[in-house]
Amino acid sequence: MTPNWDDLRIFLALAREGTLTTAARTLGVSHPTVSRRVAVLERQIGARLFERLPDRFVPTSAGEELLADTKAMEKAAQSIHRRSAGLSDTVSGTVRLSAGEAMAAFIARHLAELREKLEQIEFEVAASHTLANLSRREADLLIREQVPEVGDIVARKLGRVAYAIYAARDFPVGRPARVDPVAALVDHPWLGFDDDHGYMPGQQWLLERLAGRRLAVRGNNWLVLHEATRAGAGLAVLPCFLGEPDPALKRVGDIIADVFADQWLLVHRDLRALPRVRAVMDAVIDLFHRERPLLEGKA
Amino acid sequence: MTPNWDDLRIFLALAREGTLTTAARTLGVSHPTVSRRVAVLERQIGARLFERLPDRFVPTSAGEELLADTKAMEKAAQSIHRRSAGLSDTVSGTVRLSAGEAMAAFIARHLAELREKLEQIEFEVAASHTLANLSRREADLLIREQVPEVGDIVARKLGRVAYAIYAARDFPVGRPARVDPVAALVDHPWLGFDDDHGYMPGQQWLLERLAGRRLAVRGNNWLVLHEATRAGAGLAVLPCFLGEPDPALKRVGDIIADVFADQWLLVHRDLRALPRVRAVMDAVIDLFHRERPLLEGKA
DNA sequence: GGAGTCATGTACAAAATTGTACAGGGACTT
DNA sequence: AAGTCCCTGTACAATTTTGTACATGACTCC
């Protein structure tokens, strides 16, 4: 059975350092791990690679014999490392990303780290809801909550956004019931979307529970609602990635199980192969993966 | 952070095979594993190495660029593989191993596999109890139950041997009590050691519980007791590695918690560095490790 | 001779990786 | 157009690996 190549890397480090403890430090693992990995390699190779003295490891003649080839592997690995540093230089150009305004804000918040990772790419982030800008090449990537039935658009699911009720931190609000969190709070002022945006997540859910009561404030996008909530204008259903990290807000009750929005990354089939577009796709996918607890309201 | 060298081995296999499924088969792992390992590598390298088509993986130009170096690593790894096959050729000569007669039988039972693994070594296995043959170079390795306080002898613990009561398979015997397994069986004939070997494991334990009753058969070594038990002469306390694998015997009750014997591998300090001695030591240590369930009566 | 330091070895808990099972998509055949 | 096969992706259970904590031994210093 082929030895694990990485055990050879451990072997080389131990040969160089002479002790489990220093080799472990160099490798960034624990000393028992180095010991086990070398033992496994010796078993697989069927030869003793080190003389175990009480205070150090010394390569045996067998170990010495394998060192030359292991160093050759290291040389090749170092070449791969150098080449991969240069690979990012081929990923350059401008990438236009369009998302709803709340999601665009979320992306914008992470632009610094995206730019640090993809230094040769120039980002354009636009807040928009339409598909028009994809087919007319106004945007390279879209983040949307629905997947259009358009043949030449490829969709990749990014994750799910959870929603909850939020209020300003000093807004006086009692403890909502778990079963119907709005019922105990209907007398408070509520913020929501206007009639043209009744399709927005949480809007119908909220209206059903308000049972005919009018919204205190109506807006046409999340950021308006967000700012109004921060200003103490009332309660609002907001996406968790907006509400949770905002120290000026507090969450009122649990995540709303019935309100969520799947996020999809849309790209034109022809653009997908472009290195810079793919790099941004990967970075966004990674971002959603890492921020999943926040997006789902479980941070 | 340095990529795991073994991920590069996975990368190479996928580049060659073209699909996760066939690469997985070649590597002897599952297809999700190949997928994950390549994804980790791509994240670490910061570049896409494969174009993911619906039915296959195709290396990107970046992937192609790294293939040459990865193949160089493979070449070096193959050289290590060839050299390690030849390493066993340097381990040759005669190794004399001395153990108690039961343990010598145990070792002898595994000589075939030891010889297969260490083809250039000639084994001499002797049944003996004394230390004299170590200092007078009559034996290279000893397996003993005590560690002598002799400065130039190095001891390595091999493991623990458990003991239980055994009878011939058709020997009529009831169900022994758990607390005192001998109590319900004292009327049966019992086999044990003679007075000169009162120190043998289990002997004093047995005599205490027989409360003055005489042993039906007394012998001076385990093999005698073993054979007598097989012949239906009576019940005996035997080491599990003798009793368990013998289809002619049955165990009567559980392992005896109070009766056990630690086995130590003894070697003269000067001999320990000899490749052939060390190779046999390692093989014996490995044997005890693999046979531990049997030795402890838990097979 | 005792204390302190540094090393390895080992047991067990924690973390990470892998395998299994299944879903979904695409290509091919009928 | 429907069915089949093969592939990848994903969730979760199972397995393996790693890290932590501690014991023990060797060496050095006082």
XYZ file of C-alpha atoms (C1' of nucleotides) in Angstrom:
658
model
C 0.000 0.000 0.000
C 1.342 3.416 -1.002
C 2.589 5.375 1.943
C 0.839 8.604 2.678
C 3.061 11.207 1.018
C 2.466 13.561 3.895
C 4.034 11.120 6.337
C 7.210 11.594 4.327
C 7.015 15.297 4.971
C 6.826 14.533 8.697
C 9.742 12.127 8.373
C 11.862 14.805 6.730
C 11.092 17.335 9.437
C 12.021 14.897 12.195
C 15.247 13.979 10.416
C 16.120 17.658 10.253
C 15.079 18.690 13.739
C 16.189 15.623 15.683
C 13.457 15.670 18.343
C 9.728 15.095 18.286
C 9.163 18.323 20.125
C 11.006 20.632 17.777
C 9.815 18.845 14.651
C 6.265 19.190 15.952
C 6.757 22.901 16.472
C 8.149 23.309 12.972
C 5.277 21.359 11.465
C 2.587 22.996 13.553
C 1.313 19.759 15.076
C 1.695 18.035 18.458
C 4.637 15.806 19.362
C 2.541 12.639 19.746
C 1.296 13.247 16.232
C 4.841 13.328 14.867
C 5.623 10.156 16.762
C 2.591 8.344 15.424
C 3.033 9.500 11.874
C 6.644 8.321 11.769
C 5.696 5.018 13.356
C 3.025 4.477 10.720
C 5.526 5.239 7.961
C 8.055 2.793 9.425
C 5.415 0.101 9.566
C 4.358 0.697 5.984
C 7.916 0.782 4.710
C 8.882 -2.167 6.855
C 12.078 -0.589 8.110
C 13.259 1.454 11.042
C 13.953 4.973 9.925
C 15.162 6.378 13.238
C 17.272 5.256 16.113
C 15.374 6.236 19.209
C 17.783 7.574 21.751
C 16.396 8.704 25.093
C 16.491 12.347 24.097
C 16.513 12.439 20.342
C 15.865 10.659 17.101
C 18.736 9.862 14.754
C 18.132 8.553 11.250
C 19.206 5.013 10.712
C 21.101 4.078 7.579
C 17.750 3.099 6.096
C 16.406 6.497 7.010
C 19.418 8.202 5.484
C 18.827 6.223 2.320
C 15.323 7.602 1.926
C 16.231 11.168 2.717
C 17.487 12.039 -0.739
C 14.229 11.084 -2.413
C 12.202 12.775 0.293
C 14.159 15.967 -0.273
C 13.383 15.651 -3.966
C 9.690 15.521 -3.042
C 10.169 18.614 -0.933
C 11.824 20.420 -3.806
C 8.894 19.610 -6.068
C 6.439 20.653 -3.384
C 8.232 23.962 -2.987
C 8.027 24.512 -6.728
C 4.278 23.898 -6.536
C 4.077 26.410 -3.719
C 5.872 29.070 -5.734
C 3.843 28.380 -8.826
C 0.593 28.545 -6.923
C 1.576 31.970 -5.583
C 1.874 33.076 -9.175
C -1.399 31.494 -10.190
C -3.390 34.227 -8.514
C -1.780 36.685 -10.875
C -3.747 35.198 -13.716
C -6.982 36.067 -11.965
C -7.531 39.705 -12.704
C -9.979 42.148 -14.199
C -13.291 43.557 -13.139
C -16.154 41.548 -11.775
C -19.572 43.089 -11.367
C -21.715 41.646 -8.643
C -25.375 42.524 -8.252
C -27.540 41.679 -5.253
C -30.552 42.971 -3.390
C -29.677 46.003 -1.319
C -29.471 44.163 1.975
C -27.374 41.403 0.484
C -25.282 43.964 -1.370
C -24.584 45.597 1.977
C -23.618 42.263 3.411
C -21.204 41.642 0.538
C -19.863 45.175 0.794
C -19.114 44.602 4.465
C -16.796 41.790 3.439
C -15.242 43.452 0.441
C -12.043 44.216 2.310
C -11.333 40.574 2.913
C -12.479 39.562 -0.550
C -10.122 42.123 -2.042
C -7.294 40.959 0.182
C -7.799 37.430 -1.081
C -8.275 38.390 -4.725
C -5.905 41.284 -5.041
C -5.946 41.525 -8.813
C -9.705 41.782 -9.118
C -11.655 44.995 -9.190
C -15.077 44.623 -7.636
C -18.211 46.401 -8.641
C -21.106 45.773 -6.297
C -24.553 46.985 -7.284
C -27.825 46.860 -5.432
C -30.414 45.630 -7.891
C -33.315 43.222 -8.217
C -33.645 42.533 -11.901
C -32.290 39.868 -14.190
C -31.894 42.254 -17.073
C -28.393 43.152 -16.124
C -27.201 39.547 -16.410
C -28.198 38.884 -19.968
C -27.185 42.357 -21.061
C -23.829 41.839 -19.391
C -24.454 44.640 -16.941
C -23.427 42.251 -14.202
C -21.273 39.124 -14.137
C -22.759 37.600 -11.017
C -26.125 37.936 -9.329
C -27.245 36.970 -5.891
C -30.952 36.300 -5.965
C -33.632 34.530 -3.981
C -35.206 32.874 -6.978
C -33.697 30.873 -9.806
C -34.934 31.942 -13.208
C -35.913 29.308 -15.720
C -33.469 30.616 -18.252
C -31.436 28.017 -20.066
C -28.123 29.764 -20.189
C -28.066 30.837 -16.546
C -26.381 28.538 -14.054
C -27.382 28.668 -10.409
C -25.446 27.674 -7.329
C -27.140 27.644 -3.943
C -25.257 29.809 -1.456
C -27.275 29.150 1.659
C -30.290 30.189 3.630
C -30.970 33.496 5.311
C -33.012 33.446 8.475
C -35.206 36.287 9.744
C -36.236 37.484 13.163
C -37.956 40.406 14.861
C -35.632 43.238 15.864
C -36.000 46.464 17.804
C -33.705 49.234 18.882
C -31.741 48.181 21.913
C -33.546 50.592 24.219
C -36.935 50.045 22.644
C -39.347 48.918 25.426
C -40.635 45.517 24.487
C -41.852 42.586 26.542
C -41.143 38.906 26.098
C -42.886 37.522 23.011
C -44.668 34.206 23.157
C -42.918 31.381 21.424
C -45.946 30.173 19.520
C -47.017 33.511 18.097
C -44.334 36.094 18.778
C -46.317 38.918 17.211
C -49.537 38.376 19.184
C -48.191 39.855 22.396
C -46.615 42.739 20.512
C -49.332 43.887 18.144
C -49.812 47.145 20.022
C -46.287 48.239 19.253
C -45.524 50.139 16.051
C -44.402 47.812 13.240
C -42.267 48.521 10.201
C -42.664 46.725 6.875
C -42.727 46.935 3.118
C -45.046 48.910 0.910
C -47.658 47.233 -1.283
C -45.345 47.017 -4.268
C -42.991 44.882 -2.219
C -45.447 42.559 -0.579
C -43.444 39.619 -1.855
C -40.471 40.406 0.370
C -39.609 37.776 2.944
C -41.566 38.094 6.142
C -43.998 40.655 4.810
C -47.011 38.345 4.366
C -46.123 36.535 7.569
C -46.206 39.836 9.444
C -49.403 41.133 7.863
C -51.225 37.899 8.726
C -50.339 38.285 12.367
C -51.128 41.983 12.560
C -54.671 41.029 11.464
C -55.562 44.232 9.692
C -53.562 46.650 11.806
C -51.627 49.153 9.727
C -47.862 49.266 9.634
C -46.428 52.290 11.379
C -43.734 52.742 8.731
C -43.562 51.325 5.229
C -40.450 51.235 3.110
C -39.270 49.777 -0.156
C -36.051 48.141 0.899
C -34.327 46.517 3.819
C -31.881 49.283 4.509
C -34.690 51.770 5.003
C -36.346 49.380 7.436
C -33.030 48.708 9.109
C -32.322 52.388 9.688
C -35.820 53.048 10.901
C -35.584 50.214 13.355
C -32.279 51.489 14.618
C -33.884 54.884 15.123
C -36.481 53.337 17.398
C -39.367 53.725 15.016
C -40.700 50.314 15.919
C -40.371 46.580 15.441
C -39.432 44.954 12.162
C -38.762 41.594 10.649
C -35.190 41.758 9.399
C -32.717 39.290 7.995
C -30.421 38.050 10.734
C -27.301 39.086 8.915
C -28.536 42.663 9.262
C -29.888 42.517 12.782
C -27.450 40.274 14.645
C -24.211 42.167 14.174
C -25.776 45.565 14.780
C -25.086 46.619 18.386
C -27.841 49.206 18.135
C -30.437 46.449 17.722
C -31.721 43.631 19.842
C -33.451 40.498 18.700
C -36.928 39.971 20.012
C -37.567 36.257 20.318
C -36.291 33.390 18.245
C -35.619 33.060 14.566
C -38.889 32.912 12.670
C -39.067 29.336 11.462
C -41.538 30.138 8.690
C -39.570 33.003 7.224
C -36.391 32.346 5.310
C -34.892 33.040 1.932
C -32.541 30.817 0.010
C -29.769 32.729 -1.686
C -28.626 31.672 -5.144
C -25.564 32.773 -7.032
C -26.451 33.224 -10.681
C -23.984 33.370 -13.527
C -24.230 33.263 -17.256
C -22.994 29.944 -18.583
C -20.450 31.643 -20.840
C -18.909 33.611 -18.022
C -18.550 30.766 -15.616
C -15.265 29.610 -17.142
C -13.647 33.022 -16.835
C -10.989 32.724 -14.146
C -11.854 35.993 -12.474
C -15.552 35.222 -12.389
C -14.923 31.763 -11.025
C -12.542 33.109 -8.415
C -15.156 35.551 -7.164
C -17.772 32.809 -7.214
C -15.565 30.620 -5.086
C -14.807 33.472 -2.716
C -18.504 34.309 -2.331
C -19.379 30.664 -1.800
C -16.667 30.482 0.814
C -17.909 33.666 2.443
C -21.423 32.260 2.744
C -20.024 29.075 4.127
C -18.052 30.873 6.811
C -20.857 33.273 7.640
C -23.505 30.606 7.676
C -24.120 30.885 11.442
C -24.725 34.604 11.111
C -26.930 34.200 8.046
C -28.958 31.604 9.840
C -29.167 33.628 12.993
C -27.085 31.181 15.018
C -23.954 33.214 15.627
C 0.425 27.043 5.189
C 2.105 24.111 3.460
C -0.327 21.973 1.578
C -0.662 18.410 2.696
C 1.624 16.506 0.321
C -0.875 13.688 0.194
C -3.539 15.964 -1.257
C -1.205 16.351 -4.203
C -1.255 12.602 -4.647
C -5.054 12.768 -4.800
C -4.858 15.662 -7.234
C -2.618 13.653 -9.540
C -4.929 10.660 -9.499
C -7.960 12.791 -10.356
C -6.064 14.505 -13.158
C -5.203 11.100 -14.591
C -8.585 9.413 -14.121
C -10.887 12.298 -14.952
C -13.748 11.392 -12.594
C -14.127 11.306 -8.855
C -15.468 7.808 -9.017
C -12.628 6.227 -10.925
C -9.937 8.203 -9.107
C -11.480 7.047 -5.837
C -11.343 3.465 -6.957
C -7.718 3.805 -7.976
C -6.809 5.445 -4.678
C -8.812 3.068 -2.528
C -10.969 5.785 -0.962
C -14.531 7.038 -1.453
C -15.520 9.579 -4.094
C -16.623 12.243 -1.586
C -13.173 11.951 -0.071
C -11.491 12.695 -3.380
C -13.818 15.630 -3.869
C -13.084 17.064 -0.461
C -9.350 16.550 -0.678
C -9.127 18.352 -4.022
C -11.317 21.168 -2.749
C -9.060 21.618 0.268
C -6.014 21.727 -1.976
C -7.616 24.310 -4.237
C -8.476 26.466 -1.253
C -4.947 26.228 0.108
C -3.365 26.961 -3.231
C -5.878 29.678 -3.959
C -6.532 28.513 -7.487
C -8.960 26.290 -9.312
C -7.204 23.135 -10.441
C -10.123 21.492 -12.219
C -12.949 22.528 -14.420
C -16.018 20.763 -13.081
C -18.065 19.529 -15.962
C -21.304 17.687 -15.227
C -19.722 14.319 -15.794
C -15.992 14.779 -15.364
C -13.151 16.872 -14.033
C -10.723 18.496 -16.443
C -7.540 20.183 -15.244
C -7.506 23.924 -15.672
C -4.400 25.609 -17.033
C -3.399 26.202 -13.431
C -3.863 22.526 -12.731
C -1.805 21.610 -15.782
C 0.927 23.890 -14.548
C 1.219 22.009 -11.271
C 1.107 18.553 -12.804
C 4.775 18.432 -13.778
C 5.953 19.072 -10.229
C 3.412 16.659 -8.827
C 4.672 13.979 -11.162
C 8.185 14.701 -9.928
C 6.933 14.063 -6.400
C 5.416 10.804 -7.568
C 8.690 9.753 -9.140
C 10.518 10.406 -5.876
C 7.822 8.561 -3.934
C 8.178 5.574 -6.242
C 11.925 5.577 -5.690
C 11.295 5.525 -1.937
C 8.953 2.612 -2.451
C 11.566 0.651 -4.384
C 14.297 1.464 -1.915
C 12.178 0.451 1.035
C 11.574 -2.919 -0.583
C 15.329 -3.359 -0.649
C 15.840 -2.173 2.898
C 14.838 -5.522 4.313
C 17.838 -6.998 2.607
C 20.117 -5.267 5.060
C 18.413 -7.028 7.960
C 19.853 -10.504 8.018
C 21.522 -13.054 10.268
C 20.440 -15.234 13.136
C 18.360 -14.058 16.058
C 17.921 -16.243 19.093
C 14.768 -15.751 21.044
C 14.186 -17.349 24.405
C 10.888 -17.486 26.242
C 8.998 -19.607 28.715
C 7.685 -22.751 27.083
C 4.127 -21.497 26.740
C 5.249 -18.188 25.338
C 7.797 -19.939 23.146
C 4.934 -21.996 21.732
C 2.975 -18.827 21.132
C 5.908 -17.293 19.258
C 6.484 -20.501 17.351
C 2.882 -20.443 16.217
C 3.576 -17.132 14.546
C 6.991 -17.935 13.161
C 5.647 -18.402 9.679
C 4.401 -14.839 9.468
C 7.466 -13.482 11.240
C 9.678 -15.250 8.737
C 7.585 -14.003 5.848
C 8.052 -10.469 7.077
C 11.739 -10.841 7.913
C 12.906 -13.126 5.182
C 16.610 -12.685 5.680
C 16.560 -13.576 9.350
C 17.083 -17.038 10.743
C 15.089 -17.588 13.913
C 16.099 -19.723 16.843
C 13.386 -20.053 19.429
C 14.240 -21.706 22.739
C 12.067 -22.503 25.696
C 13.959 -21.356 28.769
C 13.456 -19.503 32.014
C 16.864 -18.241 32.961
C 18.710 -15.003 32.411
C 22.056 -16.689 32.055
C 21.659 -17.088 28.345
C 21.331 -13.348 27.819
C 24.554 -12.234 29.407
C 26.413 -15.189 27.965
C 25.022 -14.384 24.551
C 23.183 -17.646 24.370
C 20.126 -15.672 23.364
C 19.656 -12.264 21.766
C 16.161 -11.619 23.040
C 14.250 -12.876 26.041
C 10.584 -12.768 26.815
C 10.126 -12.783 30.541
C 7.553 -11.930 33.180
C 9.953 -10.071 35.416
C 12.460 -7.344 34.654
C 15.854 -8.006 36.160
C 17.642 -5.212 37.931
C 20.649 -5.563 35.680
C 22.099 -2.345 34.375
C 22.927 -3.416 30.860
C 19.620 -5.067 30.108
C 16.919 -2.995 28.482
C 13.289 -3.950 28.935
C 10.312 -3.198 26.770
C 6.839 -4.063 27.955
C 5.055 -6.247 25.432
C 1.676 -6.548 27.071
C -0.369 -8.447 29.558
C -1.401 -12.060 29.464
C -4.723 -12.938 31.013
C -5.631 -16.324 32.533
C -8.832 -18.284 32.844
C -10.079 -21.722 33.799
C -10.244 -24.201 30.947
C -11.547 -27.709 30.482
C -11.785 -30.156 27.646
C -14.729 -29.335 25.473
C -16.681 -32.397 26.510
C -15.634 -32.234 30.145
C -18.845 -32.123 32.278
C -18.737 -28.892 34.224
C -21.440 -26.648 35.623
C -21.667 -22.854 35.568
C -19.134 -21.328 37.943
C -20.102 -18.481 40.184
C -18.770 -15.124 39.183
C -17.506 -14.136 42.599
C -15.603 -17.331 43.322
C -15.440 -19.436 40.190
C -13.574 -22.265 41.879
C -15.957 -22.678 44.794
C -18.640 -24.448 42.796
C -16.079 -26.599 41.056
C -13.840 -27.790 43.862
C -15.085 -31.331 43.552
C -13.734 -31.624 40.048
C -10.158 -32.743 39.446
C -7.740 -29.806 39.110
C -4.434 -29.543 37.349
C -1.599 -27.279 38.509
C 2.090 -26.843 39.042
C 4.384 -28.808 41.294
C 5.878 -27.296 44.441
C 9.007 -26.113 42.671
C 6.857 -23.966 40.400
C 4.564 -22.471 42.967
C 5.415 -19.022 41.626
C 3.730 -19.628 38.291
C 0.789 -17.372 37.516
C -2.480 -18.609 38.940
C -0.920 -21.333 41.098
C -1.272 -19.584 44.440
C -4.653 -18.228 43.438
C -5.844 -21.734 42.714
C -4.379 -23.311 45.853
C -6.062 -20.680 48.019
C -9.435 -21.557 46.593
C -8.950 -25.290 46.737
C -8.497 -24.861 50.494
C -6.220 -27.779 51.112
C -7.577 -30.117 48.470
C -4.854 -31.798 46.436
C -4.324 -31.224 42.771
C -5.291 -34.171 40.634
C -2.325 -33.658 38.289
C 0.826 -31.643 38.846
C 3.198 -30.613 36.111
C 6.215 -28.397 35.681
C 5.221 -26.372 32.655
C 2.269 -25.004 30.813
C 2.396 -27.327 27.880
C 2.106 -30.327 30.153
C -0.914 -28.756 31.816
C -2.291 -27.797 28.443
C -2.056 -31.316 27.088
C -3.502 -32.835 30.237
C -6.424 -30.465 30.113
C -7.031 -31.338 26.505
C -7.017 -34.986 27.430
C -9.835 -34.367 29.886
C -7.753 -34.895 32.984
C -9.437 -31.987 34.719
C -9.694 -28.238 35.065
C -6.736 -25.911 34.882
C -5.852 -22.271 34.995
C -4.203 -21.546 31.651
C -3.062 -18.455 29.824
C -5.731 -17.328 27.409
C -3.416 -17.433 24.418
C -3.190 -21.176 25.010
C -6.799 -21.847 25.881
C -8.780 -19.577 23.589
C -7.591 -20.753 20.190
C -7.665 -24.415 21.091
C -10.885 -25.944 19.744
C -10.426 -28.906 22.039
C -10.848 -26.654 25.069
C -13.620 -24.543 26.509
C -13.314 -21.654 28.857
C -15.075 -22.034 32.147
C -16.165 -18.628 33.352
C -14.595 -15.261 32.854
C -11.019 -14.129 32.746
C -9.535 -14.267 36.242
C -9.106 -10.631 37.181
C -6.522 -11.379 39.856
C -4.305 -13.518 37.678
C -2.235 -11.957 34.944
C 1.362 -11.760 33.840
C 3.050 -8.843 32.157
C 5.365 -9.867 29.383
C 8.651 -8.054 28.906
C 11.018 -8.197 26.005
C 14.583 -8.133 27.319
C 17.632 -7.307 25.283
C 21.210 -6.589 26.069
C 21.950 -2.913 25.565
C 24.743 -3.685 23.140
C 22.581 -5.789 20.897
C 19.688 -3.419 20.672
C 21.319 -1.403 17.882
C 21.844 -4.438 15.694
C 19.456 -4.126 12.763
C 18.402 -7.755 12.825
C 17.773 -7.711 16.559
C 15.823 -4.511 16.321
C 13.807 -5.840 13.416
C 12.802 -8.898 15.407
C 12.028 -6.731 18.412
C 9.739 -4.588 16.309
C 8.088 -7.607 14.791
C 7.509 -9.185 18.205
C 6.168 -5.912 19.583
C 3.861 -5.694 16.593
C 2.784 -9.305 17.062
C 1.852 -8.639 20.685
C 0.010 -5.539 19.657
C -2.037 -7.388 17.061
C -2.642 -10.396 19.292
C -3.513 -8.321 22.319
C -7.187 -9.359 22.340
C -6.187 -13.001 22.362
C -3.519 -12.482 25.011
C -5.996 -10.646 27.189
C -8.683 -13.208 26.605
C -10.923 -10.846 24.695
C -10.769 -12.344 21.243
C 21.180 13.655 46.298
C 17.496 16.661 44.948
C 15.330 19.998 41.899
C 14.438 21.595 37.424
C 14.160 21.062 32.495
C 13.409 18.698 28.382
C 12.312 14.798 26.054
C 9.227 10.663 24.766
C 5.321 7.576 25.619
C 0.543 6.802 26.610
C -4.491 7.248 27.756
C -8.460 9.551 26.781
C -11.256 13.390 25.047
C -11.948 16.293 21.179
C -11.731 17.247 16.520
C -11.307 16.061 11.917
C -11.780 12.950 8.196
C -13.903 9.305 5.832
C -17.589 6.180 4.367
C -22.368 5.254 3.543
C -26.637 6.333 1.724
C -29.298 9.034 -0.934
C -30.722 12.963 -3.974
C -30.354 15.344 -8.160
C -28.573 16.328 -12.773
C -26.873 15.152 -17.319
C -26.036 12.036 -21.093
C -27.366 8.272 -23.594
C -30.520 4.775 -25.293
C -34.911 3.187 -26.595
C -40.512 11.671 -24.046
C -39.271 8.212 -20.720
C -36.099 5.208 -18.559
C -31.492 3.948 -17.239
C -26.893 4.670 -15.966
C -23.197 7.269 -14.255
C -21.614 11.057 -12.117
C -21.220 14.687 -8.380
C -22.937 16.800 -4.157
C -24.512 16.516 0.501
C -26.052 14.981 5.229
C -25.058 12.203 8.841
C -22.947 8.236 11.150
C -18.705 5.902 11.821
C -13.971 5.872 12.080
C -9.611 7.803 12.416
C -6.517 11.239 13.748
C -5.012 14.756 16.653
C -4.451 17.400 20.910
C -4.253 17.609 25.810
C -2.710 16.145 30.046
C 0.093 13.472 32.594
C 3.712 9.987 33.742
C 8.324 8.631 33.379
C 13.172 8.858 32.336
C 17.554 11.189 31.345
C 20.452 14.906 31.918
C 22.185 19.099 34.006
C 22.942 22.103 37.709
C 23.380 23.256 42.456
